[in-house]
PDB file of C-alpha atoms in Angstrom:
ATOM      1  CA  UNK A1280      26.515 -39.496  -5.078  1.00  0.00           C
ATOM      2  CA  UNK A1281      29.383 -36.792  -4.831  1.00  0.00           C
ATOM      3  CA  UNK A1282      28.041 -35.312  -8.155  1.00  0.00           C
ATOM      4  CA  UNK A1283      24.354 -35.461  -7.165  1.00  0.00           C
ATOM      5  CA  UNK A1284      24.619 -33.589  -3.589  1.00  0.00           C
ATOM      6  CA  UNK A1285      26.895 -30.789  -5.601  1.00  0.00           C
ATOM      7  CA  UNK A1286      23.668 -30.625  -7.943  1.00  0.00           C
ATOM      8  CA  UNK A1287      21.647 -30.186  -4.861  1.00  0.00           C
ATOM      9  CA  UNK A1288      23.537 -27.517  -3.493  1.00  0.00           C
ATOM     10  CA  UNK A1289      24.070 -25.735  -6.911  1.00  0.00           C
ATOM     11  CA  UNK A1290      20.382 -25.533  -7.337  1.00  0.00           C
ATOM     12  CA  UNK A1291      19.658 -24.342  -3.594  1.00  0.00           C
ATOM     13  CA  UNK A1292      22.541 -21.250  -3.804  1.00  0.00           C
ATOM     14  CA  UNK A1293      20.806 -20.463  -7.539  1.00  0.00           C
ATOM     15  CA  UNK A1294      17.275 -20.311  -5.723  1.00  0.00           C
ATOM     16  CA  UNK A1295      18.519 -18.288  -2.608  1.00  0.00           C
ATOM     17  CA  UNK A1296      19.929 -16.105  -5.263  1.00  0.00           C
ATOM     18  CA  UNK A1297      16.560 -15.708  -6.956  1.00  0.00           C
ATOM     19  CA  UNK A1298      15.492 -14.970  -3.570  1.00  0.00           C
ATOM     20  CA  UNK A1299      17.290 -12.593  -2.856  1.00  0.00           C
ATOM     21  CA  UNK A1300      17.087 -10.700  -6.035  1.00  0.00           C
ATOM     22  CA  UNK A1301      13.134 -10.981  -5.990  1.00  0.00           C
ATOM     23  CA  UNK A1302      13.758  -9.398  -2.788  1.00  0.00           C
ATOM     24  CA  UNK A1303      16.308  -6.502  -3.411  1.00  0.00           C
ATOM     25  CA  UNK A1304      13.446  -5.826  -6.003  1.00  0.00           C
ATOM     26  CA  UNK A1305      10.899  -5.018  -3.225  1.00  0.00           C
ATOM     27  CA  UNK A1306      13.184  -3.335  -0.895  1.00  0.00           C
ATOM     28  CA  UNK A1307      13.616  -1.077  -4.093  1.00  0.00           C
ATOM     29  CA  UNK A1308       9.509  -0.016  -4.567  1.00  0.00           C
ATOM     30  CA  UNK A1309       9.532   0.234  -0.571  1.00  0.00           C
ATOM     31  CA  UNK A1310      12.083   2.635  -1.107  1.00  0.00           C
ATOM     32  CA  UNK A1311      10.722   4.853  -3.455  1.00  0.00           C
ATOM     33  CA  UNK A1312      10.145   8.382  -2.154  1.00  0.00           C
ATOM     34  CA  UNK A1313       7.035   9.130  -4.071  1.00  0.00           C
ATOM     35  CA  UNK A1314       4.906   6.426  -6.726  1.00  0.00           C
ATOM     36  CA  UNK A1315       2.882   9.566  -8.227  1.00  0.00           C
ATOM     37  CA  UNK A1316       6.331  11.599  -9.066  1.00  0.00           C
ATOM     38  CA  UNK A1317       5.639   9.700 -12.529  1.00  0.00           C
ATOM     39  CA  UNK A1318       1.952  10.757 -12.919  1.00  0.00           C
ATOM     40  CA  UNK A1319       2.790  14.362 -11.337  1.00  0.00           C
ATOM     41  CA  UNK A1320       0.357  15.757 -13.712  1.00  0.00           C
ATOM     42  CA  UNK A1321      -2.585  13.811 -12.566  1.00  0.00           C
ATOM     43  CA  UNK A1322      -2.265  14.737  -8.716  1.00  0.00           C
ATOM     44  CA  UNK A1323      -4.434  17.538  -8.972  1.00  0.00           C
ATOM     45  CA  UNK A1324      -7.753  17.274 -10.599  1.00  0.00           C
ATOM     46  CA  UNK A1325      -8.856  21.121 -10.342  1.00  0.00           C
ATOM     47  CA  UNK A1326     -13.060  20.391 -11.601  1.00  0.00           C
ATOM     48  CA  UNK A1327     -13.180  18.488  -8.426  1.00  0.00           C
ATOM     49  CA  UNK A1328     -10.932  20.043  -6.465  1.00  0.00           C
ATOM     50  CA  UNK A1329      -8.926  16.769  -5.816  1.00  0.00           C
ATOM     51  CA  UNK A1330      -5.301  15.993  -5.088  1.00  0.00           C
ATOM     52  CA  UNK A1331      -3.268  12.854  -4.888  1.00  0.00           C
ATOM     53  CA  UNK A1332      -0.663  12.557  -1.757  1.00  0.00           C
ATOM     54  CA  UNK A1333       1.270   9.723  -1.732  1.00  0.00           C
ATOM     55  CA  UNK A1334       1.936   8.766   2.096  1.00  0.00           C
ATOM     56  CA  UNK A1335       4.719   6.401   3.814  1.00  0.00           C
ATOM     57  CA  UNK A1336       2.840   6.579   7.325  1.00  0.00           C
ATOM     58  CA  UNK A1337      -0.042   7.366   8.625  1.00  0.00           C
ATOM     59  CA  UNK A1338      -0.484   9.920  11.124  1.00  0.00           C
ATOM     60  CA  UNK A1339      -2.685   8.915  14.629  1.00  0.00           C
ATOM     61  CA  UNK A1340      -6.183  10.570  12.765  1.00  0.00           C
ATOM     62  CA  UNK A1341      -5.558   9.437   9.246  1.00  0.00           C
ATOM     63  CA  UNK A1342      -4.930   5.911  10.670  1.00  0.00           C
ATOM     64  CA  UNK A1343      -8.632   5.909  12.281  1.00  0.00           C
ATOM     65  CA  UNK A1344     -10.155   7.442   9.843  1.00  0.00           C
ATOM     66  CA  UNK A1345      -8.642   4.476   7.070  1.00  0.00           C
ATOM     67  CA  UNK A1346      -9.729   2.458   9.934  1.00  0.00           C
ATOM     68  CA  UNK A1347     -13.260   3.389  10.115  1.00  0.00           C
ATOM     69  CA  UNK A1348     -13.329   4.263   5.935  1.00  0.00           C
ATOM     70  CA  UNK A1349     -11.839   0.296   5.367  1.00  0.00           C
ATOM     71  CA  UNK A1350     -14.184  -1.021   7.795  1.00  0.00           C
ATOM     72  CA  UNK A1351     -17.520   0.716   6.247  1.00  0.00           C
ATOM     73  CA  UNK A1352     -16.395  -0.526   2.742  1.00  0.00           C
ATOM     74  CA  UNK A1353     -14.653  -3.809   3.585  1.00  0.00           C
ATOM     75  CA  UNK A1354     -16.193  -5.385   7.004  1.00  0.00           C
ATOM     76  CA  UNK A1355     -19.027  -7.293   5.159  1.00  0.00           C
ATOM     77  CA  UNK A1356     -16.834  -8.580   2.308  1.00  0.00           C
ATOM     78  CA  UNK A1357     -14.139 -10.133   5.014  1.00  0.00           C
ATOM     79  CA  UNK A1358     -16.971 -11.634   6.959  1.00  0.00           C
ATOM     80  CA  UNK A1359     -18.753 -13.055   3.790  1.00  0.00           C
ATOM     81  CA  UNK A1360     -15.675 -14.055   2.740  1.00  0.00           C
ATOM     82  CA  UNK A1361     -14.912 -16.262   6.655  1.00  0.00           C
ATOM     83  CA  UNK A1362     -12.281 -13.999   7.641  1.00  0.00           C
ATOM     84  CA  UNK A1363     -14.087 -12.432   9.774  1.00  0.00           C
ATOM     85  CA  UNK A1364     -12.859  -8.440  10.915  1.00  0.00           C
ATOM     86  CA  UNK A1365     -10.804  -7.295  13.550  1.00  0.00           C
ATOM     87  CA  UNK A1366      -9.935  -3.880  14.502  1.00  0.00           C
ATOM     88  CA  UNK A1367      -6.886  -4.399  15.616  1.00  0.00           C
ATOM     89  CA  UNK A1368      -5.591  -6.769  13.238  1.00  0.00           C
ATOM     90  CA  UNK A1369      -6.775  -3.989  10.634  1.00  0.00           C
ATOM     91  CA  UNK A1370      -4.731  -1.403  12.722  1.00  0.00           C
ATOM     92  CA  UNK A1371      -1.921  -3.079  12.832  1.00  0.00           C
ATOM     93  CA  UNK A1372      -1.903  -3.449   8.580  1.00  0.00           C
ATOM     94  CA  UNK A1373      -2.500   0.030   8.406  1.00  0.00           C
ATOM     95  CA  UNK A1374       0.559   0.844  10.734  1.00  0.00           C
ATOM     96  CA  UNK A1375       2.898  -1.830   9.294  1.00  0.00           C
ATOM     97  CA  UNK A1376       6.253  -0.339   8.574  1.00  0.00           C
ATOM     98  CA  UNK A1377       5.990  -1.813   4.760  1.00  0.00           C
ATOM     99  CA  UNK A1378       2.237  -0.106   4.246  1.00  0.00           C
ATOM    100  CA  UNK A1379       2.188   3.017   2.096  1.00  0.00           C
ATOM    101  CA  UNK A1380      -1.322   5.128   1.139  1.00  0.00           C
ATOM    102  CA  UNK A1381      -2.264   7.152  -1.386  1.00  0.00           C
ATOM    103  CA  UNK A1382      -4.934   9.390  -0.347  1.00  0.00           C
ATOM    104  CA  UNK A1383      -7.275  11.771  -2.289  1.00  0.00           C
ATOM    105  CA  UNK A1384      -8.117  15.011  -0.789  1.00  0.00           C
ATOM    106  CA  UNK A1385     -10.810  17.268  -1.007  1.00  0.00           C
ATOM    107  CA  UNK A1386      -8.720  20.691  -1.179  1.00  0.00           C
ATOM    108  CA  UNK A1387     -10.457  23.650  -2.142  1.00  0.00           C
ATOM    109  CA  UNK A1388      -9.501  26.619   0.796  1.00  0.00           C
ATOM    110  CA  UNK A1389      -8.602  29.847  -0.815  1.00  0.00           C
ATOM    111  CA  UNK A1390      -6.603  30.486   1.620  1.00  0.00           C
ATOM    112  CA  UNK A1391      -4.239  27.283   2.107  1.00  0.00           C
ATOM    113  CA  UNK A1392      -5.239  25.582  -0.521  1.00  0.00           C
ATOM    114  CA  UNK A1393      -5.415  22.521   1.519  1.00  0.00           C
ATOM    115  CA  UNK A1394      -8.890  22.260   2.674  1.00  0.00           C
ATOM    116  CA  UNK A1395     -10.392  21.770   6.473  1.00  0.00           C
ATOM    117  CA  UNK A1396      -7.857  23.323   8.676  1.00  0.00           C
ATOM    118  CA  UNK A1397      -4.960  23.312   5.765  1.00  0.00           C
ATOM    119  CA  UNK A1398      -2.709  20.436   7.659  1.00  0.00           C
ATOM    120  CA  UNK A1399      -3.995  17.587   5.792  1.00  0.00           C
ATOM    121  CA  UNK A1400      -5.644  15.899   8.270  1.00  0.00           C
ATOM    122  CA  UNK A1401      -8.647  12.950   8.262  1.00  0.00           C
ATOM    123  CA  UNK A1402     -10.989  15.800   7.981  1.00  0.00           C
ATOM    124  CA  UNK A1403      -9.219  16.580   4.731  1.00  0.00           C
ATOM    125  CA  UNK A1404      -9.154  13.199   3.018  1.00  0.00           C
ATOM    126  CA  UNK A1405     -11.546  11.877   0.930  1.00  0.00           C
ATOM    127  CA  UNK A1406     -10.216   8.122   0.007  1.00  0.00           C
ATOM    128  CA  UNK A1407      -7.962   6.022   0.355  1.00  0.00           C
ATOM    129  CA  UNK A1408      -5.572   2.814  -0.894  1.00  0.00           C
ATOM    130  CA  UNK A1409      -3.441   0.787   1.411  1.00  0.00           C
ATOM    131  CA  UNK A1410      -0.929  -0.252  -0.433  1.00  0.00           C
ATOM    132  CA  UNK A1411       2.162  -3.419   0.602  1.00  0.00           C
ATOM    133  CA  UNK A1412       4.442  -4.263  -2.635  1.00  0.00           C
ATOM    134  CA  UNK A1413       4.886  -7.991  -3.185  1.00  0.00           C
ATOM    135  CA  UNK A1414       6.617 -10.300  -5.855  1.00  0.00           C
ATOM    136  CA  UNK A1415       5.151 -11.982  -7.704  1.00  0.00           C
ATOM    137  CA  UNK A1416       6.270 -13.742 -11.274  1.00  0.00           C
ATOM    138  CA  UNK A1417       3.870 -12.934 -13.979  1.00  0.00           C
ATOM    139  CA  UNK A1418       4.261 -15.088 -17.016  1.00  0.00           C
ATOM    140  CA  UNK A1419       7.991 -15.633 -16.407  1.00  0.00           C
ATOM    141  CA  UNK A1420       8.204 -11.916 -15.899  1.00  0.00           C
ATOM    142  CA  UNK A1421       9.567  -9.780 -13.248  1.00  0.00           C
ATOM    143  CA  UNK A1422       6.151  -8.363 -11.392  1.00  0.00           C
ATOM    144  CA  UNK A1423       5.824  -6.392  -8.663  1.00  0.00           C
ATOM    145  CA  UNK A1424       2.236  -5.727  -7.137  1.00  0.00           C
ATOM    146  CA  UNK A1425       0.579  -3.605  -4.744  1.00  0.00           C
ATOM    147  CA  UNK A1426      -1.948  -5.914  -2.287  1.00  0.00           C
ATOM    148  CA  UNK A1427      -4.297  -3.495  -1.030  1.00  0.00           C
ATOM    149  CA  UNK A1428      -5.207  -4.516   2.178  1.00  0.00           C
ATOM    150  CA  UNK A1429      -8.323  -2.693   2.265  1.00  0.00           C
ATOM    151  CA  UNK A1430      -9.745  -2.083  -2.143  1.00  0.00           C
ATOM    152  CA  UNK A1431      -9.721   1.371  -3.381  1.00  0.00           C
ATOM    153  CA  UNK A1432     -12.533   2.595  -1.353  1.00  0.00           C
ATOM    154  CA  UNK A1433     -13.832   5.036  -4.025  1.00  0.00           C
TER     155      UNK A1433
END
């Protein structure tokens, strides 16, 4: 019996430990200052006067604006779907502390070279993806995933 509960607990501190390493490995993407640093080459698309910016929040206007974007592309697939849509609930995605973006901006001013009024702002972007890393084990492999909450909305 002795041997048995020690086999118990043995296998409970070795899955904790799994645990915790699946989730030291999240904490780590979370942590990343920029994904694109990697693909720095491919943040600016000059023929369509493009640009990649990775973001870690939202500001108040490009939070509506993902809002309204998600909902136009998104709202009938959640309700066909039975989830049915909720503003807030959407909101509160887009403003969790573990969401990052990558947005795609129309830039193109001579002047600032950012577009609009130059500050980045909704009027600026063009798309969007909502991005949360997750673990998940892929084929016995380490995995880690980005769950859009809203799909590239391309």
């Amino acid at each position: 019996a002795a041997a048995a509960k020690a086999k118990k607990k043995a296998q409970r501190d070795a899955e904790r430990a799994e645990q915790q390493r699946r989730h030291a490995l999240v904490v780590a993407a979370r942590a990343v200052d920029d994904v694109l640093e990697p693909w720095a080459s491919f943040r600016r698309h000059e023929p369509s006067q493009c640009e990649l910016l990775y973001v870690r929040r939202l500001d108040d206007a490009q939070a509506e604006w993902a809002l309204q974007l998600t909902e136009s592309n998104m709202r009938a697939h959640y309700e066909a779907a039975g989830w049915g849509w909720s503003d807030r609930k959407k909101m509160r995605e887009l403003r969790d502390d573990d969401a990052r973006f990558v947005l795609v901006r129309q830039s193109g001013g001579a002047d600032d070279g950012g577009g609009g009024d130059g500050g980045g702002g909704a009027d600026d972007e063009a798309r969007h993806v909502h991005m949360v890393f997750a673990y998940q084990a892929s084929g016995g492999k380490d995995a880690l995933h980005t769950l859009s909450g809203a799909t590239c909305t391309w």
